[in-house]
Amino acid sequence: MKVAIASDHGGINIREEIKDVMKEMGIEFEDFGCECETSVDYPDYALPVAEKVANGEFDKGILICGTGIGMSIAANKVKGIRCALVHDLFSAKATREHNDSNMLAMGERVIGPGLAREIAKVWLTTDYEGGRHENRVGKIKDYENK
Ligand code: RB5
């Protein structure tokens, strides 16, 4: 599995935590910034990473900003992206099992590093269940292809 990760200035610390988690898990990843602590615009990071996941260059993507909201809104504009904004372990598992989410967004001003690490671990290791969810995810894909 190859994962693309990025954050804005509001998510730098948790981005580093998640990179450590992926190193520990032996997961291949690439970091797409941001490089600075000055203010940047989250769509400049969310959209390129979402495109890399949508075009198959990466299997999954992880985005962090202050709230996770801006990143998730931007990423979900890219066709083929199902970006889940997650701040609890139940949702981390459920969104992989039910939604086949291919991107994860979190907010560094919402949760601490310990929970963010656990969310990433669960999200990265939980498989999509398919079955009854296939029809539902299929309806989203159909809408995108209209
Ligand atoms: C940046 O101040 C902040 O707006 C951003 O990190 C994010 O929370 C947006 O949704």
Short mmCIF file of C-alpha atoms and ligand atoms in Angstrom, two decimals:
data_model
loop_
_atom_site.label_atom_id
_atom_site.label_comp_id
_atom_site.label_asym_id
_atom_site.label_seq_id
_atom_site.Cartn_x
_atom_site.Cartn_y
_atom_site.Cartn_z
CA MET A 1 0.00 0.00 0.00
CA LYS A 2 1.22 3.51 -0.89
CA VAL A 3 -0.14 6.45 1.07
CA ALA A 4 0.04 10.16 0.23
CA ILE A 5 -0.03 12.52 3.21
CA ALA A 6 -0.25 16.30 3.52
CA SER A 7 -1.30 19.01 5.93
CA ASP A 8 -1.65 22.74 6.12
CA HIS A 9 0.05 24.80 8.84
CA GLY A 10 -2.68 23.71 11.28
CA GLY A 11 -1.81 20.02 10.98
CA ILE A 12 1.97 19.79 10.92
CA ASN A 13 2.42 18.03 14.26
CA ILE A 14 -0.14 15.30 13.68
CA ARG A 15 1.22 14.81 10.16
CA GLU A 16 4.58 13.96 11.73
CA GLU A 17 2.88 11.58 14.21
CA ILE A 18 1.10 9.75 11.39
CA LYS A 19 4.31 9.49 9.39
CA ASP A 20 5.91 7.83 12.45
CA VAL A 21 2.95 5.43 12.67
CA MET A 22 3.35 4.48 9.01
CA LYS A 23 7.11 3.98 9.47
CA GLU A 24 6.39 1.67 12.44
CA MET A 25 3.79 -0.22 10.36
CA GLY A 26 6.12 -0.53 7.37
CA ILE A 27 3.72 1.37 5.14
CA GLU A 28 5.19 3.20 2.16
CA PHE A 29 4.24 6.87 2.04
CA GLU A 30 5.12 10.19 0.47
CA ASP A 31 4.81 13.54 2.24
CA PHE A 32 3.41 16.38 0.12
CA GLY A 33 3.91 19.18 2.67
CA CYS A 34 3.30 21.81 3.73
CA GLU A 35 6.88 22.74 4.49
CA CYS A 36 6.28 25.95 6.41
CA GLU A 37 4.63 27.08 9.61
CA THR A 38 3.30 30.24 8.01
CA SER A 39 -0.29 30.27 6.87
CA VAL A 40 -1.08 28.30 3.70
CA ASP A 41 -4.34 27.44 1.93
CA TYR A 42 -5.58 23.89 2.58
CA PRO A 43 -7.02 23.33 -0.95
CA ASP A 44 -3.47 23.71 -2.33
CA TYR A 45 -2.58 20.52 -0.44
CA ALA A 46 -5.87 18.61 -0.40
CA LEU A 47 -6.57 18.76 -4.14
CA PRO A 48 -3.20 17.52 -5.50
CA VAL A 49 -3.13 14.66 -2.97
CA ALA A 50 -6.74 13.73 -3.77
CA GLU A 51 -5.88 13.68 -7.48
CA LYS A 52 -2.96 11.34 -6.82
CA VAL A 53 -5.30 8.93 -5.01
CA ALA A 54 -8.03 9.27 -7.63
CA ASN A 55 -5.64 8.52 -10.50
CA GLY A 56 -4.21 5.45 -8.75
CA GLU A 57 -0.73 6.83 -8.12
CA PHE A 58 -1.43 6.25 -4.41
CA ASP A 59 -3.82 3.77 -2.77
CA LYS A 60 -4.88 6.03 0.08
CA GLY A 61 -4.45 9.60 1.29
CA ILE A 62 -4.33 11.26 4.69
CA LEU A 63 -4.92 14.99 5.19
CA ILE A 64 -4.64 17.06 8.35
CA CYS A 65 -5.62 20.66 8.96
CA GLY A 66 -6.88 22.54 12.01
CA THR A 67 -10.33 21.01 11.94
CA GLY A 68 -10.00 18.47 9.12
CA ILE A 69 -13.10 20.04 7.63
CA GLY A 70 -11.53 22.18 4.92
CA MET A 71 -9.29 19.33 3.80
CA SER A 72 -12.19 16.87 3.61
CA ILE A 73 -14.46 19.30 1.75
CA ALA A 74 -11.74 20.00 -0.83
CA ALA A 75 -10.71 16.36 -1.27
CA ASN A 76 -14.31 15.24 -1.79
CA LYS A 77 -14.57 17.56 -4.82
CA VAL A 78 -12.23 15.22 -6.71
CA LYS A 79 -14.05 12.50 -8.62
CA GLY A 80 -13.46 9.09 -7.10
CA ILE A 81 -12.52 10.39 -3.67
CA ARG A 82 -14.38 9.34 -0.55
CA CYS A 83 -12.65 11.35 2.16
CA ALA A 84 -13.84 10.66 5.71
CA LEU A 85 -13.44 13.25 8.44
CA VAL A 86 -12.76 11.11 11.50
CA HIS A 87 -12.16 11.94 15.15
CA ASP A 88 -13.08 8.65 16.85
CA LEU A 89 -12.14 5.01 16.54
CA PHE A 90 -15.64 3.73 15.80
CA SER A 91 -15.91 5.95 12.72
CA ALA A 92 -12.37 5.09 11.58
CA LYS A 93 -13.37 1.42 11.38
CA ALA A 94 -16.90 1.99 10.08
CA THR A 95 -15.89 4.31 7.25
CA ARG A 96 -13.48 1.73 5.87
CA GLU A 97 -15.95 -1.14 6.28
CA HIS A 98 -19.02 0.71 4.99
CA ASN A 99 -17.87 3.60 2.79
CA ASP A 100 -14.60 2.19 1.41
CA SER A 101 -13.15 5.64 2.18
CA ASN A 102 -9.92 6.15 0.31
CA MET A 103 -8.92 9.30 2.16
CA LEU A 104 -8.84 10.20 5.85
CA ALA A 105 -9.00 13.75 7.22
CA MET A 106 -8.32 14.76 10.81
CA GLY A 107 -8.14 18.04 12.71
CA GLU A 108 -5.13 18.81 14.89
CA ARG A 109 -7.13 21.40 16.85
CA VAL A 110 -9.82 18.80 17.57
CA ILE A 111 -7.98 15.70 18.78
CA GLY A 112 -4.61 14.94 20.34
CA PRO A 113 -1.72 13.02 18.83
CA GLY A 114 -2.44 9.77 20.69
CA LEU A 115 -5.97 9.43 19.33
CA ALA A 116 -4.87 10.55 15.85
CA ARG A 117 -2.27 7.78 15.79
CA GLU A 118 -4.83 5.14 16.80
CA ILE A 119 -7.37 6.41 14.25
CA ALA A 120 -4.74 6.18 11.50
CA LYS A 121 -3.80 2.63 12.53
CA VAL A 122 -7.42 1.45 12.50
CA TRP A 123 -8.24 3.25 9.24
CA LEU A 124 -5.12 1.89 7.49
CA THR A 125 -5.74 -1.72 8.55
CA THR A 126 -9.52 -2.10 8.19
CA ASP A 127 -10.87 -3.66 5.00
CA TYR A 128 -13.98 -2.67 3.07
CA GLU A 129 -16.82 -5.11 3.73
CA GLY A 130 -18.49 -4.82 0.33
CA GLY A 131 -21.75 -6.78 0.28
CA ARG A 132 -24.73 -4.58 1.09
CA HIS A 133 -22.46 -1.51 1.05
CA GLU A 134 -21.47 -2.07 -2.58
CA ASN A 135 -24.85 -0.86 -3.84
CA ARG A 136 -24.60 2.31 -1.72
CA VAL A 137 -21.04 3.19 -2.70
CA GLY A 138 -22.04 2.32 -6.27
CA LYS A 139 -24.76 4.97 -6.19
CA ILE A 140 -22.14 7.59 -5.32
CA LYS A 141 -19.96 6.38 -8.20
CA ASP A 142 -22.96 6.42 -10.56
CA TYR A 143 -23.71 10.01 -9.56
CA GLU A 144 -20.11 10.99 -10.28
CA ASN A 145 -20.30 9.40 -13.71
CA LYS A 146 -23.59 11.08 -14.74
C1 RB5 B 1 -6.48 27.33 9.11
O1 RB5 B 1 -6.51 28.40 9.99
C2 RB5 B 1 -7.73 26.50 9.22
O2 RB5 B 1 -8.81 27.19 8.70
C3 RB5 B 1 -7.54 25.18 8.53
O3 RB5 B 1 -6.47 24.50 9.11
C4 RB5 B 1 -8.72 24.23 8.59
O4 RB5 B 1 -9.17 24.08 9.90
C5 RB5 B 1 -9.79 24.48 7.65
O5 RB5 B 1 -10.80 23.78 7.57
#
